[in-house]
């Protein structure tokens, strides 16, 4: 989800990941081009929050093809390690900022800064339809498993402009769900909320739309919007109902700069 991309620290990880070669994707005889997208975005401060954080909207892409490969604006950070025809897979990194009792407005346990590491697999069923799945394990913070399945319809005119839209479905295991949406008996006494022991499973359903357009040879702009709706145990949690929101909107706008090659 977009709140995994709302911290300036992500820029540190984005640069080295963007240099990982995509096998069978680049033509050895052509010159490589690079595109940098950078701007602000607004997204929920943590899962289920009704508060928002402003952070960077960042992407770095490289290609030797005539056009850049499609990337959804809300993807986790990572580049394909293997890219064969319409199929690709590789690493995925996600981040969620810490949630403190003072942030949420109740005496609930702190959830530390979460670094998530895992992988993704994606397949382009047609030039206009891509399916992607991600799975990531929290190495800190919530320490649970999270996942997302997405589909994107893509319309484009080469690299001049690109529009995409598609559904999102997110999942979390019981450890993840309890970290953000659970209330232990001890926390219930301290916070005044009813005790709540949620299970893992389906967490949210939503949709993302993005648009990129070149304004000349080098400069362009990008915008995206995403809306997720918490469902299941995450939506029924007293943390969500009394201190947060089931609606989870995000949006970003950025300038892009493309350089290299003979375009």
mmCIF file of C-alpha atoms in Angstrom, residues 56-223:
data_model
loop_
_atom_site.group_PDB
_atom_site.id
_atom_site.type_symbol
_atom_site.label_atom_id
_atom_site.label_comp_id
_atom_site.label_asym_id
_atom_site.label_seq_id
_atom_site.Cartn_x
_atom_site.Cartn_y
_atom_site.Cartn_z
ATOM 1 C CA UNK A 56 8.282 11.476 -1.187
ATOM 2 C CA UNK A 57 6.790 9.873 -4.288
ATOM 3 C CA UNK A 58 9.887 8.259 -5.834
ATOM 4 C CA UNK A 59 10.643 5.996 -8.757
ATOM 5 C CA UNK A 60 13.823 5.255 -10.737
ATOM 6 C CA UNK A 61 13.630 3.264 -13.997
ATOM 7 C CA UNK A 62 16.196 2.259 -16.601
ATOM 8 C CA UNK A 63 15.760 0.705 -20.033
ATOM 9 C CA UNK A 64 17.388 0.148 -23.413
ATOM 10 C CA UNK A 65 14.020 -0.474 -25.064
ATOM 11 C CA UNK A 66 12.088 2.085 -27.090
ATOM 12 C CA UNK A 67 9.758 2.611 -24.110
ATOM 13 C CA UNK A 68 9.975 2.127 -20.358
ATOM 14 C CA UNK A 69 8.355 -0.976 -18.932
ATOM 15 C CA UNK A 70 5.142 -0.289 -17.038
ATOM 16 C CA UNK A 71 5.413 0.128 -13.270
ATOM 17 C CA UNK A 72 2.351 0.836 -11.141
ATOM 18 C CA UNK A 73 2.787 3.952 -8.976
ATOM 19 C CA UNK A 74 1.997 2.055 -5.760
ATOM 20 C CA UNK A 75 4.365 -0.885 -6.207
ATOM 21 C CA UNK A 76 6.843 -1.808 -3.521
ATOM 22 C CA UNK A 77 10.478 -1.111 -4.303
ATOM 23 C CA UNK A 78 12.228 -3.764 -6.382
ATOM 24 C CA UNK A 79 13.393 -4.614 -9.876
ATOM 25 C CA UNK A 80 13.138 -7.973 -11.687
ATOM 26 C CA UNK A 81 16.004 -10.388 -11.191
ATOM 27 C CA UNK A 82 14.572 -12.576 -13.949
ATOM 28 C CA UNK A 83 12.581 -11.202 -16.858
ATOM 29 C CA UNK A 84 11.628 -13.685 -19.559
ATOM 30 C CA UNK A 85 9.062 -12.658 -22.101
ATOM 31 C CA UNK A 86 5.911 -11.581 -20.287
ATOM 32 C CA UNK A 87 6.939 -13.033 -16.898
ATOM 33 C CA UNK A 88 9.154 -11.459 -14.238
ATOM 34 C CA UNK A 89 9.997 -11.919 -10.576
ATOM 35 C CA UNK A 90 12.353 -10.336 -8.099
ATOM 36 C CA UNK A 91 12.751 -8.804 -4.621
ATOM 37 C CA UNK A 92 10.259 -6.441 -2.997
ATOM 38 C CA UNK A 93 10.841 -4.039 -0.121
ATOM 39 C CA UNK A 94 8.194 -2.258 1.943
ATOM 40 C CA UNK A 95 8.282 0.173 4.855
ATOM 41 C CA UNK A 96 5.737 1.360 7.431
ATOM 42 C CA UNK A 97 6.417 4.199 9.868
ATOM 43 C CA UNK A 98 6.173 3.584 13.600
ATOM 44 C CA UNK A 99 2.892 4.037 15.463
ATOM 45 C CA UNK A 100 3.083 5.421 19.004
ATOM 46 C CA UNK A 101 0.357 5.754 21.609
ATOM 47 C CA UNK A 102 0.569 9.541 21.348
ATOM 48 C CA UNK A 103 0.060 9.309 17.579
ATOM 49 C CA UNK A 104 -3.083 7.219 17.733
ATOM 50 C CA UNK A 105 -4.590 8.963 20.760
ATOM 51 C CA UNK A 106 -4.941 5.942 23.077
ATOM 52 C CA UNK A 107 -2.664 3.941 25.359
ATOM 53 C CA UNK A 108 -1.986 1.114 22.901
ATOM 54 C CA UNK A 109 1.335 -0.694 22.422
ATOM 55 C CA UNK A 110 3.840 0.927 20.097
ATOM 56 C CA UNK A 111 4.417 -0.673 16.691
ATOM 57 C CA UNK A 112 7.983 0.098 15.648
ATOM 58 C CA UNK A 113 9.270 1.122 12.252
ATOM 59 C CA UNK A 114 8.662 -1.862 9.968
ATOM 60 C CA UNK A 115 11.031 -3.018 7.243
ATOM 61 C CA UNK A 116 9.385 -5.632 5.019
ATOM 62 C CA UNK A 117 11.375 -7.877 2.669
ATOM 63 C CA UNK A 118 10.060 -10.442 0.235
ATOM 64 C CA UNK A 119 9.408 -10.936 -3.433
ATOM 65 C CA UNK A 120 7.023 -10.371 -6.308
ATOM 66 C CA UNK A 121 5.945 -12.182 -9.457
ATOM 67 C CA UNK A 122 4.115 -10.592 -12.362
ATOM 68 C CA UNK A 123 2.876 -11.554 -15.792
ATOM 69 C CA UNK A 124 1.691 -9.430 -18.697
ATOM 70 C CA UNK A 125 -1.300 -11.333 -20.084
ATOM 71 C CA UNK A 126 -1.511 -8.810 -22.927
ATOM 72 C CA UNK A 127 0.264 -5.490 -23.594
ATOM 73 C CA UNK A 128 -2.700 -3.846 -21.844
ATOM 74 C CA UNK A 129 -3.159 -6.169 -18.843
ATOM 75 C CA UNK A 130 -0.668 -7.041 -16.098
ATOM 76 C CA UNK A 131 -1.201 -9.224 -13.016
ATOM 77 C CA UNK A 132 1.157 -8.959 -10.024
ATOM 78 C CA UNK A 133 1.455 -10.639 -6.614
ATOM 79 C CA UNK A 134 3.709 -9.651 -3.702
ATOM 80 C CA UNK A 135 4.571 -11.256 -0.384
ATOM 81 C CA UNK A 136 6.715 -9.602 2.310
ATOM 82 C CA UNK A 137 7.830 -10.475 5.847
ATOM 83 C CA UNK A 138 8.217 -7.793 8.505
ATOM 84 C CA UNK A 139 11.818 -7.892 9.713
ATOM 85 C CA UNK A 140 11.049 -5.304 12.401
ATOM 86 C CA UNK A 141 7.954 -3.553 13.728
ATOM 87 C CA UNK A 142 4.882 -5.732 13.155
ATOM 88 C CA UNK A 143 7.039 -8.804 12.165
ATOM 89 C CA UNK A 144 4.136 -10.408 10.328
ATOM 90 C CA UNK A 145 3.491 -11.437 6.727
ATOM 91 C CA UNK A 146 1.693 -9.165 4.279
ATOM 92 C CA UNK A 147 0.703 -9.612 0.663
ATOM 93 C CA UNK A 148 -1.021 -7.919 -2.229
ATOM 94 C CA UNK A 149 -2.569 -9.033 -5.508
ATOM 95 C CA UNK A 150 -3.101 -6.403 -8.193
ATOM 96 C CA UNK A 151 -4.230 -6.102 -11.795
ATOM 97 C CA UNK A 152 -3.676 -3.115 -14.076
ATOM 98 C CA UNK A 153 -5.227 -2.088 -17.366
ATOM 99 C CA UNK A 154 -2.636 -0.053 -19.291
ATOM 100 C CA UNK A 155 -3.185 2.431 -22.108
ATOM 101 C CA UNK A 156 -0.202 4.240 -23.607
ATOM 102 C CA UNK A 157 1.246 6.064 -26.582
ATOM 103 C CA UNK A 158 4.826 4.827 -26.402
ATOM 104 C CA UNK A 159 6.603 6.914 -23.802
ATOM 105 C CA UNK A 160 4.613 10.072 -24.588
ATOM 106 C CA UNK A 161 1.831 9.225 -22.143
ATOM 107 C CA UNK A 162 0.640 6.288 -20.051
ATOM 108 C CA UNK A 163 -2.562 5.710 -18.073
ATOM 109 C CA UNK A 164 -3.242 2.734 -15.789
ATOM 110 C CA UNK A 165 -6.069 1.651 -13.506
ATOM 111 C CA UNK A 166 -6.857 -1.515 -11.630
ATOM 112 C CA UNK A 167 -8.012 -3.280 -8.455
ATOM 113 C CA UNK A 168 -5.964 -4.064 -5.348
ATOM 114 C CA UNK A 169 -6.486 -6.745 -2.695
ATOM 115 C CA UNK A 170 -4.260 -6.827 0.410
ATOM 116 C CA UNK A 171 -3.725 -9.509 3.046
ATOM 117 C CA UNK A 172 -2.071 -9.764 6.453
ATOM 118 C CA UNK A 173 -1.413 -12.681 8.768
ATOM 119 C CA UNK A 174 -2.618 -12.732 12.379
ATOM 120 C CA UNK A 175 0.630 -11.243 13.720
ATOM 121 C CA UNK A 176 0.367 -8.246 11.393
ATOM 122 C CA UNK A 177 -3.359 -7.764 12.015
ATOM 123 C CA UNK A 178 -3.016 -7.968 15.794
ATOM 124 C CA UNK A 179 -0.171 -5.439 15.787
ATOM 125 C CA UNK A 180 -2.294 -2.704 14.182
ATOM 126 C CA UNK A 181 -5.884 -3.721 14.910
ATOM 127 C CA UNK A 182 -5.796 -5.907 18.022
ATOM 128 C CA UNK A 183 -6.457 -4.854 21.620
ATOM 129 C CA UNK A 184 -5.065 -7.139 24.324
ATOM 130 C CA UNK A 185 -6.847 -7.353 27.700
ATOM 131 C CA UNK A 186 -4.037 -5.265 29.227
ATOM 132 C CA UNK A 187 -4.318 -2.646 26.476
ATOM 133 C CA UNK A 188 -8.099 -2.615 26.908
ATOM 134 C CA UNK A 189 -7.716 -1.621 30.559
ATOM 135 C CA UNK A 190 -5.180 1.089 29.699
ATOM 136 C CA UNK A 191 -6.973 2.501 26.640
ATOM 137 C CA UNK A 192 -10.645 2.074 27.488
ATOM 138 C CA UNK A 193 -11.239 0.164 24.238
ATOM 139 C CA UNK A 194 -12.856 -3.276 24.281
ATOM 140 C CA UNK A 195 -10.490 -6.237 24.005
ATOM 141 C CA UNK A 196 -10.223 -7.526 20.447
ATOM 142 C CA UNK A 197 -8.301 -10.497 19.037
ATOM 143 C CA UNK A 198 -8.431 -10.367 15.222
ATOM 144 C CA UNK A 199 -7.383 -13.102 12.823
ATOM 145 C CA UNK A 200 -5.325 -12.718 9.686
ATOM 146 C CA UNK A 201 -6.689 -12.833 6.162
ATOM 147 C CA UNK A 202 -8.172 -10.348 3.749
ATOM 148 C CA UNK A 203 -7.431 -6.811 4.940
ATOM 149 C CA UNK A 204 -8.596 -4.392 2.236
ATOM 150 C CA UNK A 205 -9.894 -3.992 -1.291
ATOM 151 C CA UNK A 206 -9.224 -0.956 -3.427
ATOM 152 C CA UNK A 207 -8.295 0.618 -6.732
ATOM 153 C CA UNK A 208 -5.308 2.584 -8.054
ATOM 154 C CA UNK A 209 -5.069 4.896 -11.078
ATOM 155 C CA UNK A 210 -1.933 6.542 -12.415
ATOM 156 C CA UNK A 211 -0.954 8.841 -15.282
ATOM 157 C CA UNK A 212 2.387 9.931 -16.722
ATOM 158 C CA UNK A 213 2.932 12.371 -19.573
ATOM 159 C CA UNK A 214 6.048 13.739 -21.199
ATOM 160 C CA UNK A 215 6.172 17.532 -21.598
ATOM 161 C CA UNK A 216 9.141 17.483 -23.951
ATOM 162 C CA UNK A 217 12.278 15.471 -24.622
ATOM 163 C CA UNK A 218 13.306 15.228 -20.954
ATOM 164 C CA UNK A 219 10.669 16.572 -18.572
ATOM 165 C CA UNK A 220 7.288 15.106 -17.709
ATOM 166 C CA UNK A 221 4.824 14.792 -14.842
ATOM 167 C CA UNK A 222 3.145 11.918 -12.999
ATOM 168 C CA UNK A 223 0.057 11.710 -10.787
#
